[in-house]
Structure formats: C-alpha cells, structure tokens
XYZ file of C-alpha atoms in Angstrom:
629
model
C -96.765 -112.547 77.334
C -94.225 -112.013 74.563
C -93.535 -108.635 73.020
C -94.098 -110.181 69.565
C -97.703 -110.963 70.474
C -98.312 -107.351 71.456
C -96.700 -106.138 68.241
C -98.913 -108.413 66.115
C -102.069 -107.136 67.819
C -101.004 -103.498 67.693
C -100.212 -103.728 63.983
C -103.543 -105.362 63.266
C -105.388 -102.630 65.168
C -103.475 -99.926 63.319
C -104.532 -101.498 59.981
C -108.163 -101.807 61.134
C -107.904 -105.602 60.747
C -110.184 -106.318 63.665
C -110.597 -110.034 63.105
C -106.816 -110.501 62.970
C -106.479 -108.393 66.125
C -109.025 -110.543 67.937
C -107.290 -113.723 66.837
C -103.917 -112.323 67.980
C -105.357 -111.361 71.390
C -106.866 -114.849 71.733
C -103.548 -116.575 70.891
C -101.637 -114.363 73.322
C -103.954 -115.312 76.111
C -103.893 -119.023 75.243
C -100.096 -118.944 75.559
C -100.109 -116.926 78.766
C -103.410 -117.349 80.619
C -102.605 -115.301 83.712
C -104.110 -112.243 85.434
C -101.576 -109.845 83.831
C -102.453 -111.009 80.312
C -106.113 -110.902 81.199
C -105.874 -107.230 82.128
C -104.070 -106.509 78.848
C -106.780 -108.357 76.896
C -109.504 -106.288 78.574
C -107.651 -103.067 77.669
C -107.471 -104.210 74.017
C -111.121 -105.150 74.110
C -111.978 -101.477 74.570
C -110.252 -100.666 71.269
C -111.776 -103.330 69.070
C -115.166 -104.301 70.605
C -117.065 -101.620 68.596
C -115.685 -103.060 65.353
C -116.803 -106.647 66.036
C -120.236 -108.234 66.086
C -122.230 -106.993 69.100
C -121.373 -108.765 72.339
C -124.185 -110.427 74.195
C -124.607 -108.815 77.609
C -124.699 -111.003 80.682
C -124.839 -110.081 84.372
C -123.189 -112.600 86.647
C -123.371 -112.470 90.456
C -120.958 -114.458 92.574
C -121.767 -115.210 96.228
C -118.605 -116.521 97.839
C -116.818 -117.589 101.017
C -113.291 -116.869 99.724
C -111.327 -114.238 97.833
C -112.711 -114.320 94.310
C -111.388 -111.071 92.862
C -108.465 -112.579 90.841
C -110.886 -114.874 88.973
C -113.030 -111.996 87.644
C -110.756 -110.738 84.826
C -110.115 -114.322 83.722
C -113.885 -114.871 83.528
C -114.445 -111.621 81.587
C -111.686 -112.540 79.091
C -113.057 -116.016 78.526
C -116.522 -114.569 77.978
C -115.192 -111.927 75.560
C -113.607 -114.609 73.348
C -117.008 -116.247 73.117
C -118.900 -113.061 72.222
C -120.169 -112.157 75.680
C -119.879 -108.854 77.550
C -119.770 -110.216 81.109
C -120.485 -107.901 84.061
C -119.601 -109.446 87.424
C -120.945 -108.443 90.780
C -119.165 -109.938 93.807
C -121.096 -110.475 97.010
C -119.505 -109.331 100.211
C -117.038 -111.731 101.709
C -118.766 -114.671 103.444
C -122.244 -113.049 103.485
C -123.830 -115.373 100.903
C -126.633 -116.478 103.229
C -127.634 -112.940 104.208
C -127.615 -111.739 100.597
C -129.870 -114.595 99.511
C -132.280 -114.239 102.442
C -132.573 -110.419 102.318
C -135.024 -109.380 99.558
C -133.512 -105.879 99.583
C -129.930 -107.064 99.121
C -127.717 -105.828 96.317
C -127.989 -109.309 94.756
C -131.601 -108.811 93.772
C -131.160 -105.143 92.929
C -128.508 -106.205 90.441
C -131.023 -108.471 88.695
C -128.459 -111.021 87.491
C -128.881 -113.463 84.624
C -126.715 -116.071 86.328
C -125.704 -116.533 90.027
C -122.862 -118.658 91.303
C -122.798 -119.847 94.932
C -119.141 -120.619 95.530
C -118.740 -121.857 99.080
C -116.003 -124.013 100.512
C -116.487 -127.095 102.673
C -114.376 -125.594 105.456
C -116.694 -122.571 105.547
C -120.039 -124.325 105.270
C -119.110 -127.441 107.277
C -116.072 -126.329 109.303
C -116.330 -129.010 112.010
C -116.586 -131.763 109.447
C -113.468 -130.406 107.768
C -111.264 -129.671 110.814
C -112.632 -131.727 113.730
C -114.190 -134.803 112.214
C -112.629 -137.251 114.641
C -113.919 -135.323 117.687
C -117.614 -135.431 116.693
C -120.111 -138.170 117.364
C -121.793 -139.940 114.453
C -125.162 -138.433 115.556
C -123.736 -134.889 115.487
C -122.023 -135.456 112.128
C -125.343 -136.510 110.557
C -127.108 -133.600 112.254
C -124.583 -131.146 110.791
C -125.010 -132.509 107.270
C -128.778 -132.475 107.572
C -128.818 -128.878 108.886
C -126.462 -127.661 106.144
C -128.697 -129.364 103.522
C -131.767 -127.758 105.029
C -130.095 -124.364 104.950
C -129.103 -124.884 101.314
C -132.622 -125.924 100.394
C -134.039 -122.880 102.188
C -131.624 -120.612 100.354
C -132.607 -122.158 97.007
C -136.324 -121.664 97.747
C -135.846 -118.084 98.905
C -133.593 -117.264 95.938
C -136.135 -118.584 93.448
C -138.949 -116.574 95.057
C -137.013 -113.379 94.404
C -135.094 -114.121 91.164
C -135.522 -116.032 87.888
C -131.777 -116.113 87.305
C -129.960 -119.393 86.672
C -128.285 -120.675 89.840
C -125.008 -122.645 89.781
C -124.103 -124.475 93.000
C -120.611 -125.740 93.691
C -120.288 -129.059 95.441
C -118.148 -129.355 98.583
C -114.507 -130.336 98.147
C -113.317 -133.597 99.652
C -110.322 -133.133 102.088
C -107.143 -134.330 100.333
C -105.813 -135.590 103.657
C -108.639 -136.863 105.902
C -108.217 -136.161 109.595
C -107.781 -139.901 110.260
C -105.379 -140.527 107.424
C -105.696 -143.910 105.733
C -107.858 -145.067 108.607
C -110.637 -142.940 107.115
C -110.765 -145.334 104.166
C -111.631 -148.173 106.562
C -114.579 -146.360 108.149
C -117.103 -147.127 105.382
C -120.163 -144.850 105.207
C -119.079 -143.036 108.389
C -115.756 -141.832 106.978
C -115.024 -138.171 106.591
C -114.873 -138.518 102.827
C -118.118 -140.406 102.530
C -119.925 -138.024 104.816
C -119.063 -135.025 102.626
C -119.924 -137.077 99.527
C -123.330 -137.769 101.046
C -123.863 -134.020 101.358
C -122.956 -133.619 97.673
C -125.374 -136.350 96.633
C -128.168 -134.768 98.547
C -127.284 -131.345 97.128
C -127.561 -132.682 93.557
C -130.924 -134.231 94.479
C -132.203 -130.893 95.834
C -130.983 -129.015 92.765
C -132.742 -131.484 90.505
C -136.105 -130.599 92.016
C -135.920 -126.987 90.870
C -135.832 -125.227 87.526
C -132.709 -123.414 86.415
C -130.493 -124.898 89.165
C -127.235 -126.556 88.136
C -124.406 -128.265 89.959
C -120.666 -127.709 89.307
C -118.718 -130.661 90.696
C -115.897 -128.712 92.271
C -114.175 -131.815 93.691
C -114.036 -133.414 90.232
C -112.633 -130.146 88.834
C -109.825 -130.121 91.388
C -109.103 -133.801 90.755
C -108.716 -133.150 87.052
C -105.666 -130.997 87.687
C -104.516 -132.434 91.046
C -105.237 -131.085 94.512
C -101.622 -130.117 95.150
C -101.504 -128.130 91.901
C -104.899 -126.569 92.378
C -104.585 -125.308 95.965
C -102.263 -122.638 97.345
C -102.191 -123.076 101.099
C -99.951 -120.063 101.627
C -102.417 -117.791 99.848
C -105.294 -119.341 101.705
C -103.715 -118.646 105.095
C -102.662 -115.071 104.220
C -105.389 -113.867 101.754
C -108.231 -116.395 102.006
C -107.522 -117.233 98.368
C -107.333 -121.000 98.098
C -106.678 -121.334 94.363
C -103.190 -121.281 92.846
C -102.556 -118.562 90.221
C -101.987 -121.101 87.445
C -105.432 -122.601 88.030
C -107.482 -119.407 87.974
C -108.108 -119.775 84.254
C -109.171 -123.380 84.707
C -111.827 -122.253 87.129
C -112.945 -119.462 84.810
C -113.219 -121.971 81.929
C -115.260 -124.331 84.085
C -117.776 -121.538 84.730
C -117.922 -120.921 80.978
C -118.984 -124.557 80.532
C -122.222 -123.459 82.237
C -122.506 -119.859 81.116
C -122.265 -120.577 77.370
C -125.087 -123.169 77.152
C -127.247 -121.137 79.577
C -126.942 -118.214 77.116
C -127.501 -120.425 74.087
C -123.874 -119.954 72.961
C -123.143 -123.460 71.734
C -121.830 -125.172 68.608
C -124.437 -127.150 66.712
C -122.179 -128.690 64.096
C -118.557 -129.944 64.293
C -116.827 -129.999 60.905
C -113.900 -132.400 60.932
C -110.923 -133.122 58.659
C -109.953 -136.743 57.954
C -106.233 -137.293 57.199
C -104.062 -136.903 60.261
C -107.126 -135.810 62.226
C -109.530 -138.763 62.448
C -106.681 -141.132 61.523
C -102.937 -140.900 61.217
C -101.456 -140.688 57.754
C -102.815 -139.777 54.331
C -105.258 -142.287 52.936
C -104.427 -141.411 49.327
C -100.750 -142.310 49.909
C -100.769 -144.875 52.704
C -103.917 -146.845 51.745
C -106.420 -148.224 54.246
C -103.936 -150.699 55.688
C -101.239 -148.060 56.091
C -103.108 -145.445 58.116
C -102.724 -145.269 61.910
C -105.953 -146.174 63.662
C -106.562 -148.758 66.364
C -106.232 -149.679 69.989
C -102.436 -149.470 70.156
C -100.025 -146.539 69.807
C -99.928 -144.505 67.620
C -103.431 -145.266 66.321
C -104.891 -145.125 69.796
C -104.602 -141.323 69.809
C -107.000 -140.982 66.866
C -109.354 -143.541 68.341
C -109.472 -141.454 71.532
C -110.390 -138.376 69.493
C -113.165 -140.257 67.745
C -114.615 -141.310 71.108
C -114.842 -137.678 72.184
C -116.494 -136.719 68.841
C -118.967 -139.586 69.237
C -119.760 -138.419 72.786
C -120.436 -134.928 71.304
C -122.810 -136.387 68.768
C -124.777 -138.047 71.582
C -125.209 -134.622 73.106
C -126.980 -133.508 69.938
C -124.015 -131.996 68.089
C -124.221 -132.751 64.389
C -121.070 -133.923 62.572
C -119.829 -133.073 59.102
C -116.681 -133.780 57.067
C -114.576 -131.350 55.069
C -111.552 -133.141 53.649
C -109.237 -132.626 50.701
C -109.217 -136.165 49.438
C -110.302 -138.627 46.779
C -113.852 -139.499 47.549
C -113.506 -143.263 46.982
C -110.418 -143.539 49.203
C -111.980 -141.662 52.121
C -115.321 -143.468 51.852
C -113.570 -146.806 52.034
C -112.163 -145.899 55.439
C -115.474 -144.482 56.697
C -117.383 -147.593 55.649
C -114.950 -150.469 55.947
C -111.997 -149.805 58.335
C -112.503 -152.157 61.270
C -111.330 -149.650 63.888
C -113.386 -146.662 62.785
C -115.878 -145.597 65.437
C -117.315 -142.843 63.257
C -119.125 -144.170 60.222
C -120.787 -142.442 57.329
C -124.148 -142.687 59.098
C -122.775 -140.474 61.896
C -122.296 -137.502 59.559
C -125.084 -135.151 58.585
C -123.173 -134.258 55.415
C -119.783 -134.725 53.870
C -117.557 -132.597 51.594
C -114.769 -134.862 50.363
C -113.174 -132.959 47.471
C -110.359 -130.600 46.546
C -112.329 -127.438 47.201
C -111.190 -124.702 49.591
C -112.365 -125.570 53.159
C -113.784 -122.143 53.689
C -116.122 -122.760 50.776
C -116.966 -126.182 52.068
C -117.903 -124.870 55.485
C -120.134 -122.198 53.915
C -121.911 -124.871 51.897
C -122.354 -127.147 54.898
C -123.908 -124.229 56.867
C -126.237 -123.498 53.957
C -127.213 -127.155 53.482
C -128.005 -127.594 57.188
C -129.769 -124.264 57.361
C -127.489 -123.021 60.103
C -125.418 -119.884 60.705
C -121.642 -119.849 60.598
C -121.680 -119.017 64.320
C -123.166 -122.480 64.894
C -120.188 -124.205 63.366
C -116.872 -125.494 64.803
C -113.902 -126.637 62.757
C -111.331 -129.348 63.661
C -108.208 -129.848 61.545
C -104.657 -130.928 62.330
C -103.263 -128.449 59.778
C -102.449 -125.016 61.319
C -102.547 -123.418 57.907
C -106.120 -124.609 57.267
C -107.120 -123.490 60.751
C -105.677 -120.023 60.253
C -107.386 -119.692 56.890
C -110.801 -120.548 58.344
C -110.132 -118.332 61.349
C -109.292 -115.317 59.159
C -111.979 -115.826 56.497
C -114.799 -117.087 58.762
C -114.338 -115.397 62.150
C -117.818 -116.577 63.238
C -116.703 -120.198 63.172
C -115.102 -121.695 66.278
C -111.674 -123.043 65.256
C -110.429 -125.646 67.705
C -106.627 -125.487 68.005
C -105.017 -128.922 68.075
C -101.561 -129.404 69.628
C -98.674 -130.867 67.643
C -98.905 -134.248 69.439
C -101.928 -136.349 68.394
C -101.944 -137.912 71.857
C -103.345 -134.598 73.092
C -106.012 -134.148 70.397
C -108.881 -135.665 72.409
C -108.131 -133.537 75.477
C -107.926 -130.356 73.352
C -111.328 -130.952 71.770
C -112.919 -131.892 75.070
C -111.520 -128.659 76.600
C -113.641 -126.415 74.372
C -116.688 -125.293 76.364
C -118.848 -124.561 73.306
C -119.722 -128.253 73.127
C -121.206 -128.329 76.628
C -124.923 -128.792 77.382
C -126.604 -128.234 80.764
C -129.736 -130.152 79.686
C -130.641 -132.509 76.858
C -133.957 -132.856 75.111
C -135.262 -135.706 73.044
C -134.615 -133.535 70.007
C -130.942 -133.277 70.970
C -130.583 -137.028 71.178
C -132.247 -137.546 67.792
C -130.503 -134.729 65.889
C -128.373 -137.082 63.853
C -131.466 -138.937 62.656
C -133.167 -135.629 61.750
C -130.379 -134.663 59.447
C -130.277 -138.027 57.741
C -134.030 -137.827 57.126
C -133.536 -134.328 55.784
C -131.092 -135.746 53.212
C -133.937 -138.019 52.018
C -136.273 -135.033 51.803
C -133.776 -133.198 49.593
C -133.741 -136.215 47.304
C -137.525 -136.153 47.095
C -137.552 -132.430 46.354
C -135.368 -132.993 43.296
C -137.735 -135.671 41.971
C -140.981 -133.655 41.943
C -141.991 -131.022 39.422
C -143.224 -128.208 41.730
C -142.793 -126.945 45.253
C -146.491 -127.564 46.081
C -146.201 -131.127 44.812
C -143.217 -131.557 47.072
C -145.166 -130.244 50.088
C -148.079 -132.589 49.378
C -145.747 -135.550 48.916
C -144.216 -134.976 52.384
C -147.569 -135.799 54.072
C -146.831 -133.244 56.837
C -148.571 -133.185 60.198
C -148.356 -130.359 62.690
C -149.296 -130.853 66.362
C -149.759 -127.600 68.351
C -150.281 -127.646 72.039
C -149.763 -125.632 75.179
C -146.461 -126.046 76.945
C -146.337 -128.692 79.692
C -143.567 -129.756 82.120
C -142.218 -132.292 79.625
C -141.951 -129.744 76.781
C -140.789 -126.738 78.843
C -137.022 -127.461 78.658
C -137.109 -127.776 74.842
C -139.219 -124.650 74.491
C -136.741 -122.670 76.587
C -133.849 -124.167 74.594
C -135.412 -123.049 71.307
C -135.765 -119.459 72.563
C -132.110 -119.513 73.554
C -130.683 -121.072 70.401
C -132.928 -120.104 67.473
C -131.565 -117.158 65.470
C -132.691 -117.242 61.847
C -136.461 -117.769 62.057
C -137.041 -115.762 65.223
C -139.121 -112.592 64.968
C -138.106 -111.003 68.266
C -135.087 -113.103 69.432
C -136.226 -112.954 73.090
C -134.220 -115.435 75.187
C -136.157 -117.033 77.992
C -135.150 -119.473 80.719
C -137.399 -122.271 81.978
C -138.148 -120.293 85.103
C -138.976 -117.112 83.145
C -141.455 -119.006 80.973
C -142.967 -120.587 84.080
C -143.398 -117.124 85.563
C -145.197 -115.928 82.401
C -147.567 -118.856 82.639
C -148.695 -117.810 86.102
C -150.432 -114.837 84.428
C -153.709 -116.028 82.837
C -153.259 -113.501 80.012
C -150.238 -115.376 78.633
C -150.089 -118.592 76.588
C -147.076 -120.577 75.400
C -147.526 -122.903 72.502
C -145.158 -125.427 70.928
C -145.303 -127.147 67.545
C -144.225 -130.688 66.726
C -143.848 -131.664 63.107
C -143.929 -135.077 61.412
C -143.821 -136.194 57.802
C -143.401 -139.354 55.759
C -139.708 -139.535 56.629
C -140.059 -139.277 60.392
C -140.719 -137.167 63.432
C -138.959 -133.761 63.344
C -139.580 -133.277 67.052
C -140.542 -130.062 68.784
C -139.558 -127.326 66.295
C -141.737 -124.286 66.875
C -142.668 -121.880 69.700
C -145.223 -119.079 69.951
C -145.729 -116.989 73.105
C -148.718 -114.637 73.151
C -150.397 -112.280 75.535
C -154.051 -111.218 75.407
C -154.524 -107.470 75.763
C -158.110 -107.253 76.951
C -158.346 -103.439 76.830
C -157.438 -103.406 73.125
C -159.090 -106.704 72.250
C -155.747 -107.739 70.797
C -153.597 -110.846 70.950
C -149.933 -109.826 70.894
C -147.305 -112.197 69.658
C -144.325 -111.904 72.038
C -142.234 -114.700 70.543
C -142.603 -116.587 67.279
C -139.819 -118.941 66.130
C -139.145 -122.008 64.109
C -136.159 -124.357 64.170
C -133.837 -124.073 61.161
C -134.440 -127.764 60.635
C -137.929 -127.180 59.174
C -137.618 -123.789 57.522
C -139.245 -123.634 54.076
C -142.185 -126.011 54.594
C -144.922 -123.478 55.500
C -145.204 -124.803 59.065
C -144.914 -121.188 60.250
C -148.241 -120.447 58.477
C -149.904 -123.415 60.232
C -148.747 -122.073 63.616
C -149.833 -118.524 62.791
C -153.236 -119.763 61.622
C -153.749 -121.494 64.981
C -152.850 -118.292 66.830
C -155.410 -116.385 64.747
C -158.121 -118.927 65.609
C -157.191 -118.800 69.286
C -157.345 -115.013 69.167
C -160.878 -115.049 67.765
C -161.914 -117.612 70.383
C -160.644 -115.288 73.174
C -162.576 -112.311 71.781
C -159.656 -110.523 70.124
C -160.276 -108.355 67.092
C -156.684 -107.987 66.015
C -153.468 -110.031 66.101
C -150.243 -108.072 66.449
C -146.563 -108.769 66.576
C -143.191 -107.010 66.574
C -140.397 -107.724 64.142
C -137.075 -106.865 65.859
C -134.266 -107.125 63.279
C -130.926 -108.661 64.164
C -127.906 -109.568 62.042
C -129.174 -113.157 61.885
C -132.975 -112.969 61.307
C -133.260 -111.178 57.970
C -135.004 -114.341 56.796
C -138.208 -113.319 58.587
C -138.235 -109.691 57.619
C -141.235 -110.129 55.368
C -143.023 -112.746 57.469
C -145.808 -110.466 58.637
C -146.466 -108.627 55.335
C -146.551 -111.905 53.458
C -149.404 -112.933 55.754
C -151.251 -109.665 55.107
C -150.361 -107.860 58.371
C -150.256 -104.068 58.094
C -147.383 -101.988 59.365
C -148.637 -99.917 62.300
C -145.545 -98.403 63.890
C -141.772 -98.200 63.640
C -139.461 -97.467 66.542
C -135.634 -97.704 66.689
C -135.662 -100.043 63.720
C -138.384 -102.244 65.219
C -141.623 -102.791 63.367
C -145.100 -103.394 64.806
C -147.478 -105.280 62.508
C -151.227 -105.871 62.954
C -153.754 -108.207 61.394
C -157.496 -107.428 61.298
C -159.255 -110.569 62.485
C -162.665 -109.145 61.703
C -162.078 -108.807 57.987
C -159.801 -111.760 57.086
C -158.560 -115.114 58.259
C -155.248 -116.979 58.074
C -155.642 -120.493 56.667
C -153.473 -123.480 57.417
C -151.781 -124.701 54.169
C -153.852 -127.534 52.656
C -150.842 -129.899 52.594
C -150.423 -129.760 56.363
C -152.706 -131.795 58.621
C -152.866 -129.632 61.777
C -154.045 -130.780 65.198
C -154.393 -128.675 68.293
C -154.131 -130.445 71.627
C -155.406 -128.420 74.571
C -153.140 -129.617 77.407
C -153.022 -128.246 80.903
C -150.513 -125.455 81.402
C -147.564 -125.631 83.795
C-alpha cells in the first residue's frame, strides 16, 4: 500500500471527514488487497466506526479442514466496507464433523448467524483424490454414497441445534486426474465425473432444507485458474492451499452469500448513458456514430448491457441518470438496433442537465426507497467521486479505464447477488411500470380519497405457507422504512416460530386496477394468554405500496383475529431506527395508547373492548385461512 494512501486517510481523519476517510481506506484496499493492508484497514476501522452509520453485527462460524486464518481479516474488511461488523469463530482444525454432531460444542454456544462448512475433497474423499486408479468401481460408489450420507446426517443434526444459515462448499475437481487424459475417456466412471456426481447429490440434499446454500468452489477456482489459485508449497508446509493473491477472491465469494442473507443488497441500479451504455456522446456523434454492437469496440458496451439485463431479471430495478438532451437519448433507447436495454426496462429516467446527486435523490424518493438501496454506474470518475462524497450511502461501482472490462467490474460487485428469488423479484420491473401509471392517475383526480377509490384495491391476507415463506423472510430482511420493529428473520427462524401454537405469521398480497403488486406485507403476532393480549412482533409493508392505507387493512384484520382468540388488547412495540421514522406515528394514528418507554423503544396498546379498527372502505379485504407450515 502506498504512503500517499495512508496520508490521505490520516488527513481525512484529522479533519473529522469520516466519509472521505472511509472512501480512502476502501480505495487503498482495492489497490492492494492483501493481508497487510487488511490489518491496516481494521486498525483504521477502530478510529472511524463510531462516526459512521451503525454497522450491522453478524456472527460467522467457519468449520474447516485447512488453514483458514489468513482469510479472516480479508473477510472482516470486505464486511466492513458493506456496513457489517463481522465476528468470526474458526472451528478447530479438521474437527468439523465432531463440532456439528456434539450439541455442547463451541459452535452452538457461539450461536452464529451464518456457518460455512469449508472442506476439501482430499480431506473428505482422500482415496478418490489420491488413489482413484487403485479402487474398484464398487468401492468408489460406496465411498461417494457414504460421504453423502455423512453430509446429510451433519445437515440434519446441525439444523436440529441451530437456525443459522449454512453454506456448503462443493468438492474441487483434481486439476490433474490420476489417470491423466485417460480419465477423460472413462465416461461416468472417471475420477472427474465421480466427484461431480458427489457435488450434484450435495446440491440436491441442500435443496431439501431451509437456509442451506451451496458455494461452487470448483467454479470459483476455475474463474481465476487452478494454477493461480493454489499454492502447493503452502499446502505441504502449512496446510494452506490458497495462494496469497487469491485470499481476497475467496473472501469476496463469501460476501456474495453473506450480503443477501443479511438483506444487504442493492434494489436499484442507476446508470449513465454516454460512454457507459454505449461508446461516444450521443449529442455529438449522433445515433449512427456511437459505438454499440457485436464487434469491437461496441461489443464492450453490449457485454455491459447483458450483465445489467441479467441483474434486472434478478429483481434489481434500473434507472437512468444522464446529462443529455432528452430527445437524443430517447432515440437511442427506443430505436438503436443493437440496444438490449430499452425504455421499458427502466423504472424511471432522469435525462437532463441536473446534478447527478440531485437526480439520485429524486429517483430514490420517486421509487420510495432509501439511498442505501441504490447503486450508481458511471464511466466518469469525477461523477463517481461526487456521488461517493455527497451520498455515502449509495454504492458507487468503480469502472476501469478500459470499457472491455466494464462488464466484469459490474458483475464483481456482490451487492447484486441473490441467494433466492421470489415471484415478486421476477416481476419488479412490471411493478414499477404500473406504479408510473398510478402516479398519472393520482394527478388526474381531485382528492386523495377519490384516488384510493379509483384504484379498486384488493387485499388478500392469509397465513404463511411453504410457497410464501421465502418471500416473507425476504421482506423481514430487506424492508426498512415501513417496519415497526426491524426484526430480521430467516426462513428457518420463522418456521421455528410457527411450531409454537401461540404464534401466527400473516402475509398480505395487494392488487388494484393496474395489476398485482405481489406479496407486500407481513405481520407476526403472539397470543399472550395470561394477559389476554395479542402482541405484534413484526409489522411491515413493502415500500412499493406505502401510502395506500393497506397497513390499516392489515391492522384491522389483526384486531379481528385478536378478538376471535379471546384477546382484550392488541399491543406492539415501535423500535426506532435511522430508516423507519415514517412509522413513528403509526400506532397513535390508529388510536393506540402509549404504555411504556424503554431505551427509546415505545410500547403501544389498543383496547379491543372499547373500540374497533375498520378496514378502509376503498379496500376490498379477504382473509384466507390456509394451513400453517
């Protein structure tokens, strides 16, 4: 790491310019992503962390069959840059099976949020790695089957003792099979195919459980090259198989799982146009003069558009912020034959001569999202630095100088990863387009109530079921603004709640004249029989439908359910965060009375014996009593 980088950071800290200090630390690590820089970053973190937005705590446990210690600081640095305070517990060397099977092990005492099982092929299946040619086909199959049975037993035992997310690494394929090129002629009985069979079965086993995910370790190594990735000398002397220059790549791959599991993902990608989505300046070069197409140099921009289009299919909304003449830019978006991204792919556009910081603020406001949900893509380093300094919550994707590397740079950002995908994710682009039509309707009616009635809204409230469980968990992880307690729950944690007959989990689906909004609301309640009270543990609504009184419809249904269960009161906590000020007055507006305050938290209670909560007359509400999970 250069001395100039240290000076920049130290000067920013001395001035109390914490955002600039964080940006400088980040840039220093990007340029020198090695263990020494990682230790320096962690030392700087101690000086500036208290002056930044609170970091989200996360406990990670790593069960391993190799030396993992050098990866830990790289992981913690990556996590810090994404707003996570990552604590890491390493299991004892090569004792992963014992730690999973022993209910009193330090693994379960640690109570991790996420667990990684990082085991090498040569440790789990040593004979298949070293002695493949000496073993009969029957014994090979028996070894694979036994290893799979062991893995399934470990998964089952783990889930019986922990609700943590579990990440399993696949087994690496030998770069040089024991039989050499002859292995490629052996068909299904080859060494490579036998280990691949194990990996296929492992994925199948993981798919049967909740909160179990697979990291394809062999694909990860192939991305960088086996010879680059592995350090045979370190393996033989220190049991450390990964080359120093690849430690950060492994840490970043873990972040591709950790971030979405913690709900730390980008919801909107704001993109520039000139020299970003196409080469050249449309106002100067004209539509025929810009670089965009299947051949060099236009192929680089087409490759970037393909990545962006893939992101949109994951449920990431797209927006434009471009300093341009509107007519010129729209002509390309609508008529250029090589454009993959069309106007219909963008939730909103800002094509003007306004400052991009202001544009991004307006886009966030229009889409009802926080700035922390936004990412910004622009070829101009000056524009990137301006957004980074003025809007530190926004993820600024750094693009290299060569457009040929744009696609890889965007793909490399882990904030766009998803570990699961709901129907709502797939339909997010349509939701935003329909919302644009709703805004047009709102401007054409004379009053807010007329607008509500004209929407012809329907709300369908039902108990969670296996099909809706992933989306319900996703909403608890990602919803920030209309979220009264901000409790983050995994699928397995919700399932555990539902095993208690006192608990109920409800979800709300909304429709209107413009289309189906999907599953947009969650309420989790517990009946306190001793106090004849129904307590609201979680109450949230997607930002997509804020401002339509659907929250009152959901609350009215909870009140009716409470009366049916014999409750006399309905209570709920409001736990303030930096992002949920929107719901500060939710309970008082619905005639709840403040009962207690503790550490800034407020307990509100509604007397069911004296009043009722009515569903708004413009919402047709249905309650479907489905079986619980």
